[in-house]
PDB file of C-alpha atoms in Angstrom:
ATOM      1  CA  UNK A   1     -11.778  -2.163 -21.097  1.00  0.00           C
ATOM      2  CA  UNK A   2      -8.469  -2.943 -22.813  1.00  0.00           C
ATOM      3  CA  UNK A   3      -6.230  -5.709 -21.651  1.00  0.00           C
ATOM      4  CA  UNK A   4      -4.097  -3.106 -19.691  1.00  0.00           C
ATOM      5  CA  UNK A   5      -1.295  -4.889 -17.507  1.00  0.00           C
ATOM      6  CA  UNK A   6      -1.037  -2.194 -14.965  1.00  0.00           C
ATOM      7  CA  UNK A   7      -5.123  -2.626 -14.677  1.00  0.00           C
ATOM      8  CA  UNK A   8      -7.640   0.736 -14.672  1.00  0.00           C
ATOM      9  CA  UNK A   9      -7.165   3.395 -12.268  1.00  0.00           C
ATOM     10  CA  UNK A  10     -10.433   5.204 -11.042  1.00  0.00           C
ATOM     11  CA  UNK A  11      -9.685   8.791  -9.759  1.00  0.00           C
ATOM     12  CA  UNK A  12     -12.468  10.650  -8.499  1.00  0.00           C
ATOM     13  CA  UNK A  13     -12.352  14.320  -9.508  1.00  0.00           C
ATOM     14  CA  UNK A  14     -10.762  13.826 -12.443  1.00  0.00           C
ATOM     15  CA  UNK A  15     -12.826  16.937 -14.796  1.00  0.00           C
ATOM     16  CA  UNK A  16     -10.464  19.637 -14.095  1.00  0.00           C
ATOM     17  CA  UNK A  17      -6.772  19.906 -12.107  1.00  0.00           C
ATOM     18  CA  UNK A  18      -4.667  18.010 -10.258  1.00  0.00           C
ATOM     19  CA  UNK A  19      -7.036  14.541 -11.045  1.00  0.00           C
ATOM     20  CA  UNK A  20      -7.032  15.404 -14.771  1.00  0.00           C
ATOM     21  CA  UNK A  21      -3.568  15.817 -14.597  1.00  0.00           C
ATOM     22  CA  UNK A  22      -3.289  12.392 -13.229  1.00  0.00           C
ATOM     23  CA  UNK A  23      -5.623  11.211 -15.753  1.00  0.00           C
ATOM     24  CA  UNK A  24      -2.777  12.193 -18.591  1.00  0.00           C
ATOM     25  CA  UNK A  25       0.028  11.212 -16.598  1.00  0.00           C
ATOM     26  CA  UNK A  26      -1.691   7.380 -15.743  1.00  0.00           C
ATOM     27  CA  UNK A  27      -3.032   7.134 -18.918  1.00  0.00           C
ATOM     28  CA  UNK A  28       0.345   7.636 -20.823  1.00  0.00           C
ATOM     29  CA  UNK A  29       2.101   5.487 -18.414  1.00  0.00           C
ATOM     30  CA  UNK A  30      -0.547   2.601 -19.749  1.00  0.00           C
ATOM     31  CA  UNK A  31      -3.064   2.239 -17.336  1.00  0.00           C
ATOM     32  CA  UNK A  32      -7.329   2.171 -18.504  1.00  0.00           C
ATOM     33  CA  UNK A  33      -9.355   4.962 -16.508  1.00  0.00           C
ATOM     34  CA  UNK A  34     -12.037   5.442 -15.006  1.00  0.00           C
ATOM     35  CA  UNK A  35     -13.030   9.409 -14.472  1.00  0.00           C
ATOM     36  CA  UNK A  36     -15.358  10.067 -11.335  1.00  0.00           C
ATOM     37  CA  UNK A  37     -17.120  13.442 -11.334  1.00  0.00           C
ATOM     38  CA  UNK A  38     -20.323  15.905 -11.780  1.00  0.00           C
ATOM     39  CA  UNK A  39     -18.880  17.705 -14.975  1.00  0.00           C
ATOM     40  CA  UNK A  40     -20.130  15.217 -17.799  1.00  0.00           C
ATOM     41  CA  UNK A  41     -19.252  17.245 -20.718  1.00  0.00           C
ATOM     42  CA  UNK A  42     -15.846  18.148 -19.384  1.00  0.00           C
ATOM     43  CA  UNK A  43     -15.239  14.236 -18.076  1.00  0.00           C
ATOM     44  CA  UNK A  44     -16.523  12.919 -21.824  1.00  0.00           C
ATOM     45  CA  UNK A  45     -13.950  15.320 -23.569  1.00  0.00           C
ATOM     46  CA  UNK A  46     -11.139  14.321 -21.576  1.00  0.00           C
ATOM     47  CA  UNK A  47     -12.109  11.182 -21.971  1.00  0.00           C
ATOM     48  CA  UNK A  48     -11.935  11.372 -25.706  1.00  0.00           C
ATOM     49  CA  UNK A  49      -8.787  13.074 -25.846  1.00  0.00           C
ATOM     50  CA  UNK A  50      -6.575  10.638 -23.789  1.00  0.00           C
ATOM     51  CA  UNK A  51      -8.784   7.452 -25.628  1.00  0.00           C
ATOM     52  CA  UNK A  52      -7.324   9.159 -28.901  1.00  0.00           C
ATOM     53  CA  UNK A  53      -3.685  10.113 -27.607  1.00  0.00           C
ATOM     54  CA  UNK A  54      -3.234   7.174 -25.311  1.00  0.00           C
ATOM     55  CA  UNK A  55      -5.763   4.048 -26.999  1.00  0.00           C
ATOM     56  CA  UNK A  56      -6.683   3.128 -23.242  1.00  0.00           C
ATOM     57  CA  UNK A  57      -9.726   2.474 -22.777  1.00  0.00           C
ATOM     58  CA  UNK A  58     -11.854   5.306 -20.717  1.00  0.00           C
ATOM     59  CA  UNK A  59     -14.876   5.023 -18.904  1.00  0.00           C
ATOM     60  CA  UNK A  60     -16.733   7.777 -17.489  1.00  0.00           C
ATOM     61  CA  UNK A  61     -18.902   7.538 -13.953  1.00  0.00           C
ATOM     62  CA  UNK A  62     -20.840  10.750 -13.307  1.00  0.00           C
ATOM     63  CA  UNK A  63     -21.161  11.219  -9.560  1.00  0.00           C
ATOM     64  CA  UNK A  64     -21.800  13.951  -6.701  1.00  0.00           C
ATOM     65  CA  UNK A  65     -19.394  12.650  -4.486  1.00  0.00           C
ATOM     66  CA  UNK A  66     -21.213  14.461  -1.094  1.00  0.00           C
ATOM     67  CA  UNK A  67     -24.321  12.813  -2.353  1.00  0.00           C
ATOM     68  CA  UNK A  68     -24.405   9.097  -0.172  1.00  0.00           C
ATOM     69  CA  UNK A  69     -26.059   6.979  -3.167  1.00  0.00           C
ATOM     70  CA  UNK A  70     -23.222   8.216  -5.375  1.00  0.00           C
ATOM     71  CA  UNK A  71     -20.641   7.396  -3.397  1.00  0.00           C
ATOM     72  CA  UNK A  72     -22.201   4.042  -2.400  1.00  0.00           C
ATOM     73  CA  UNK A  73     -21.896   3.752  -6.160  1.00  0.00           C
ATOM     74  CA  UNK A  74     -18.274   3.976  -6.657  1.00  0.00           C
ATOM     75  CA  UNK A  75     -17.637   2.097  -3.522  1.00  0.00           C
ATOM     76  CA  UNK A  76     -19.539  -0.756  -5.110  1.00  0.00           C
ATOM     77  CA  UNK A  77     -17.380  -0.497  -8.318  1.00  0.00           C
ATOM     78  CA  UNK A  78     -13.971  -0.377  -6.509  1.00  0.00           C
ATOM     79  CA  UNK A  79     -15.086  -3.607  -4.267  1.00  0.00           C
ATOM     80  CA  UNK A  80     -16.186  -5.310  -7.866  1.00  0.00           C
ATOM     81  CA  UNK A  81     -14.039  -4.516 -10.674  1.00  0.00           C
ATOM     82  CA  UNK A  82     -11.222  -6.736 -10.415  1.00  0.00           C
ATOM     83  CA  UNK A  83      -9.215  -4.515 -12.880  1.00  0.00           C
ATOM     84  CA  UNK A  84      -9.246  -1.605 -10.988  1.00  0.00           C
ATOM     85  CA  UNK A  85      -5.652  -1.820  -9.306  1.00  0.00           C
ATOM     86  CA  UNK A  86      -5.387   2.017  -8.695  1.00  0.00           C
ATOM     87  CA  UNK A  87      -7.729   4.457  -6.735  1.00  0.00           C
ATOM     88  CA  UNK A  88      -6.801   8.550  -6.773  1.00  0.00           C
ATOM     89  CA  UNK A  89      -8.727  10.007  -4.033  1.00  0.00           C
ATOM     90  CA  UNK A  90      -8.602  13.846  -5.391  1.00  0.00           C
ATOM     91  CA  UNK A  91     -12.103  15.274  -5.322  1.00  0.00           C
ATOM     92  CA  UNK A  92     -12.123  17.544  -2.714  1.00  0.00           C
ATOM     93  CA  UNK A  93     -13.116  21.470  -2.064  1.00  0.00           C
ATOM     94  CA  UNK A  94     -12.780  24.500  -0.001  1.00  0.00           C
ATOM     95  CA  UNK A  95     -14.762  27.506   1.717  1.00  0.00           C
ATOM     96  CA  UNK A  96     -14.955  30.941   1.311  1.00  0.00           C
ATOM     97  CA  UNK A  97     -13.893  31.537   4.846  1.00  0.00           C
ATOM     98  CA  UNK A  98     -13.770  29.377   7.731  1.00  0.00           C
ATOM     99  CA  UNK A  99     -15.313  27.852  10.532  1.00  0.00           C
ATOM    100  CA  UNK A 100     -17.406  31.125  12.121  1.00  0.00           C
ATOM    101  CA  UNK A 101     -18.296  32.343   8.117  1.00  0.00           C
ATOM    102  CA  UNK A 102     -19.722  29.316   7.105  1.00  0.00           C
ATOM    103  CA  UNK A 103     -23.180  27.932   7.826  1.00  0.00           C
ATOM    104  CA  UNK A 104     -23.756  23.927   8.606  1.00  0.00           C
ATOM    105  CA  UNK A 105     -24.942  22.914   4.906  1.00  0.00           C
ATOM    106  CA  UNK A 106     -21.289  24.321   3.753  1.00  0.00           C
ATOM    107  CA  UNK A 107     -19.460  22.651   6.823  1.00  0.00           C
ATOM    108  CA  UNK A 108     -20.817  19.411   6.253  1.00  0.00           C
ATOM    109  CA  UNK A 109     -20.410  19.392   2.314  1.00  0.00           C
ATOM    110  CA  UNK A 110     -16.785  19.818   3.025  1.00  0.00           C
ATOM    111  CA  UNK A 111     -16.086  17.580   5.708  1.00  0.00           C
ATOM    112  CA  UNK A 112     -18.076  14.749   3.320  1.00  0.00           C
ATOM    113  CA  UNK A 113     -16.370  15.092   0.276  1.00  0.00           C
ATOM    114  CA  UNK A 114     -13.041  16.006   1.712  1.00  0.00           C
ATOM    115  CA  UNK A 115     -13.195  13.529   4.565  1.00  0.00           C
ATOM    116  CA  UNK A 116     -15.748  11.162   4.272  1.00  0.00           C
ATOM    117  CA  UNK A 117     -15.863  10.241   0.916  1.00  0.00           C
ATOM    118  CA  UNK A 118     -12.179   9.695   0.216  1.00  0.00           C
ATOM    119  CA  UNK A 119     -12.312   7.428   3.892  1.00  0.00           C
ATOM    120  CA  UNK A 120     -14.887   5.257   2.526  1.00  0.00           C
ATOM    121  CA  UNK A 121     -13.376   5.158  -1.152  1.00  0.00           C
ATOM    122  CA  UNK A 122     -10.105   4.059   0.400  1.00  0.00           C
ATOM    123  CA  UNK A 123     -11.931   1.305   2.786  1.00  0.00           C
ATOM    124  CA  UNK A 124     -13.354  -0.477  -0.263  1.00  0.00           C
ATOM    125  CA  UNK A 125     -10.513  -0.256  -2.698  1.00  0.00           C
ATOM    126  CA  UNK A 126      -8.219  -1.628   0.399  1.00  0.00           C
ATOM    127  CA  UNK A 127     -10.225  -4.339   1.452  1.00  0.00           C
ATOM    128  CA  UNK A 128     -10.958  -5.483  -2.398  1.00  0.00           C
ATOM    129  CA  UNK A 129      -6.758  -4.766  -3.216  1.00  0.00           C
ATOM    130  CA  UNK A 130      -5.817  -6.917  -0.306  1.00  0.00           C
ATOM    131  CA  UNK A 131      -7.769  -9.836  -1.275  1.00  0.00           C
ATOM    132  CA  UNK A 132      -6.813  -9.550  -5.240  1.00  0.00           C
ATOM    133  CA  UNK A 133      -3.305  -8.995  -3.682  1.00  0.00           C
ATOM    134  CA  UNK A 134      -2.242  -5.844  -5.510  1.00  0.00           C
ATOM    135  CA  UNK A 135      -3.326  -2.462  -5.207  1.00  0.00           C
ATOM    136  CA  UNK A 136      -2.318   1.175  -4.511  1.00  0.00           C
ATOM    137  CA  UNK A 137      -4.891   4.851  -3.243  1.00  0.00           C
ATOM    138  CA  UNK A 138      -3.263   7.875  -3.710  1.00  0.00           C
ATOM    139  CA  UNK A 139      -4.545  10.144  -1.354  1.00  0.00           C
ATOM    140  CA  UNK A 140      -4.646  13.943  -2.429  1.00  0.00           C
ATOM    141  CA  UNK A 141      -4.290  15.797   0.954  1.00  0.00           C
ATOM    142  CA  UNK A 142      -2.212  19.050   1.192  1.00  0.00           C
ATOM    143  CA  UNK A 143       0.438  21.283   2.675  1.00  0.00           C
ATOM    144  CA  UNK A 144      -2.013  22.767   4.880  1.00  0.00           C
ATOM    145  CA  UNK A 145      -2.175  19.228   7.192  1.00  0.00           C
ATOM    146  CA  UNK A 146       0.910  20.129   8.667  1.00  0.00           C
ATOM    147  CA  UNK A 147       0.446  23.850   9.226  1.00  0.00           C
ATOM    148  CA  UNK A 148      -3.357  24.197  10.968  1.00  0.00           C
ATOM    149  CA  UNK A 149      -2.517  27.900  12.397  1.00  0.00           C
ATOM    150  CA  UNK A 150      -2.368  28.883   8.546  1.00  0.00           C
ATOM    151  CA  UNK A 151      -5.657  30.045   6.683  1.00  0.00           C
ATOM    152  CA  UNK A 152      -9.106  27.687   7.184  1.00  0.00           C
ATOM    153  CA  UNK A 153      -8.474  25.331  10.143  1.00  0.00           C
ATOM    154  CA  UNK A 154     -11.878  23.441   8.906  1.00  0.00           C
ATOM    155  CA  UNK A 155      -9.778  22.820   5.262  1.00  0.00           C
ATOM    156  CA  UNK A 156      -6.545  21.860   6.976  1.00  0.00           C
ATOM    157  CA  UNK A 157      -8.392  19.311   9.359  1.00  0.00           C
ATOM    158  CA  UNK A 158     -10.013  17.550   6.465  1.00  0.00           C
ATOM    159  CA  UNK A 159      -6.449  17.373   5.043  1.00  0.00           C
ATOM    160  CA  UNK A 160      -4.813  16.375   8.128  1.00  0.00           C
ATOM    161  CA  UNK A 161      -7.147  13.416   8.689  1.00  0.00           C
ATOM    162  CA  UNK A 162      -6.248  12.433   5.184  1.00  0.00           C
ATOM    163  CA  UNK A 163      -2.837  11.915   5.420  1.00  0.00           C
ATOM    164  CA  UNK A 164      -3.209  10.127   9.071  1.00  0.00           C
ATOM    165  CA  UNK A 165      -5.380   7.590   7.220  1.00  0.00           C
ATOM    166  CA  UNK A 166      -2.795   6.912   4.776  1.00  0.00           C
ATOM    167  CA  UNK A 167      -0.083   6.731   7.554  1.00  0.00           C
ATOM    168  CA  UNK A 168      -2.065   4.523   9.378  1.00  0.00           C
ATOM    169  CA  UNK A 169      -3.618   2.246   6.313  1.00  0.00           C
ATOM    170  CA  UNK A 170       0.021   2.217   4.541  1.00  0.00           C
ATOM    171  CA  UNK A 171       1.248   0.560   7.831  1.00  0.00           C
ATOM    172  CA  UNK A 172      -1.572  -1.914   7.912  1.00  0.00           C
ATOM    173  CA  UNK A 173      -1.570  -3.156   4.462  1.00  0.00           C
ATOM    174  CA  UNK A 174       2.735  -3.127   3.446  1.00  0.00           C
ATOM    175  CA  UNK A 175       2.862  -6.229   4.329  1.00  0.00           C
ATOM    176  CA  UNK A 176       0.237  -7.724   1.590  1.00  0.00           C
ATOM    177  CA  UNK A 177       2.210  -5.387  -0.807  1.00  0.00           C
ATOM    178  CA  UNK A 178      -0.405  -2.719  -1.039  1.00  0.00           C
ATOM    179  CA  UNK A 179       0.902   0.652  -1.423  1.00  0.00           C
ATOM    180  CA  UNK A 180      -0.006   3.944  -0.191  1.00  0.00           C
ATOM    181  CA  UNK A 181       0.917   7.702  -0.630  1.00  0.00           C
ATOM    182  CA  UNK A 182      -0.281  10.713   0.480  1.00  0.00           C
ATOM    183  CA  UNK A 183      -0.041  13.624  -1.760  1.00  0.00           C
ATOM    184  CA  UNK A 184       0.678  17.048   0.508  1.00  0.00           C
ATOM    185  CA  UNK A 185       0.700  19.973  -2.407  1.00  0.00           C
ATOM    186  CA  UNK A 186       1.160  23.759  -1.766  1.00  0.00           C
ATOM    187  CA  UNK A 187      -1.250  25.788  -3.024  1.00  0.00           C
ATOM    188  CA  UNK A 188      -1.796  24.869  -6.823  1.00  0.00           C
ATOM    189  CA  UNK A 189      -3.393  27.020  -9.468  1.00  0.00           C
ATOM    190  CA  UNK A 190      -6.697  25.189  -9.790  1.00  0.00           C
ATOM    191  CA  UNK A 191     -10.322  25.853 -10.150  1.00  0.00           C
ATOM    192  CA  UNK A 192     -10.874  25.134  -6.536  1.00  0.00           C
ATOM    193  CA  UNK A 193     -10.191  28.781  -5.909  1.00  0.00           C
ATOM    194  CA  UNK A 194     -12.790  29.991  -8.030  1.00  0.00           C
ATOM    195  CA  UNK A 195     -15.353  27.936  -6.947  1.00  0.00           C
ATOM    196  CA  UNK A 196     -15.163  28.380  -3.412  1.00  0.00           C
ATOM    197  CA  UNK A 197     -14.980  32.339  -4.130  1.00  0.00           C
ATOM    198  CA  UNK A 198     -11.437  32.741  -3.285  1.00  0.00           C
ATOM    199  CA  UNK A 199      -8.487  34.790  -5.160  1.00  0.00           C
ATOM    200  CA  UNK A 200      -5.224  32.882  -5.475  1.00  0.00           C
ATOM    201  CA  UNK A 201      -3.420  35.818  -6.807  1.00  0.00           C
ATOM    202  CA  UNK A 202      -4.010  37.092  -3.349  1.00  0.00           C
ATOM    203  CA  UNK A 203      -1.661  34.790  -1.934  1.00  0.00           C
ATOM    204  CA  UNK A 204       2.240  35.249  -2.677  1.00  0.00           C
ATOM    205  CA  UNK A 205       3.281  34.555  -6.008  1.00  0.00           C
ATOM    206  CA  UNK A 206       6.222  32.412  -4.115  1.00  0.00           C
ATOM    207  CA  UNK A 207       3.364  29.874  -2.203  1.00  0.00           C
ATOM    208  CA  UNK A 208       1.465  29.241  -5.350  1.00  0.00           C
ATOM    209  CA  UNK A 209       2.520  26.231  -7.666  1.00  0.00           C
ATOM    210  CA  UNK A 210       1.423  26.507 -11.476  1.00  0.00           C
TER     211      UNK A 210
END
């Protein structure tokens, strides 16, 4: 790691949209990284590339964030790594359908990665930030917390408990000068369409961000 002042952030599906695009944005704003996700290949050439634009330093944690040993593995690195001083809760997916077209191996690989793991992520790094007194998780929740009448209500609930944890965490933890925001984007123009076998071009141009 380099001798970053603003410390390393560690955002969890970082490969591919919204956390790669965090990965630029943190990286040219000075801060080491470290890049949580399944795609190796795709983590170790972003990694490269912001190591060469940037001259952070970048590490790279491959992990299957609905698998429980991997996520006990980043938990342990966020309560250990003093340096880490930044946590990006984005990994996160959707369905092809909702909660009567689904069966329980799909339901419960959504509600983990969308719900569970970004709950326990945020209980280590705010525990470990409040005793090294500075800190701040970015939750990536969504539009769709707000509106649970509108497309898949199982989606929208995992969203909607997101941003009452950060409501509820940001309250507890001001005080000790940790920070907290919840992130509530429209629909954005991400692979998380593709992979859950949905068509984003479906939905008016006007809701879709780029």
């Amino acid at each position: 790691m380099s001798n970053s002042s603003k410390g390393t952030a560690l955002i969890t599906g970082a490969s591919s949209g919204i956390g790669a695009v965090y990965a630029d944005r943190l990286a040219k704003r000075g801060y080491d990284l470290i890049l949580v996700a399944r795609d190796v290949a795709r983590l170790n050439a972003l990694a490269a590339k912001l190591r060469t634009e940037t001259g952070v330093a970048v590490e790279v944690v491959p992990a299957d964030l609905t698998n429980r040993v991997d996520i006990a593995k980043v938990e342990a690195r966020l309560e250990s790594d003093a340096s880490i001083s930044l946590l990006i809760n984005n990994a996160g997916m959707s369905l092809n359908g909702g909660l009567l077209d689904n069966d329980p191996a799909a339901l419960e690989r959504i509600i983990t990665l969308n719900t569970l793991t970004p709950t326990l992520l945020a209980s280590a790094a705010g525990k470990a930030f409040v005793a090294r007194g500075r800190g701040g998780i970015v939750n990536i929740a969504s539009v769709l917390a707000l509106a649970p009448e509108m497309f898949d209500g199982v989606y929208s609930g995992t969203k909607a408990h997101l941003l009452n944890l950060s409501q509820s965490l940001a309250a507890q933890v001001e005080a000790q000068g940790i920070r907290i925001q919840a992130v509530l984007p429209g629909a954005t123009r991400t692979e998380i369409w593709e992979r859950s076998g949905k068509d984003v071009d479906a939905f008016p141009a006007e809701m879709v961000m780029g």
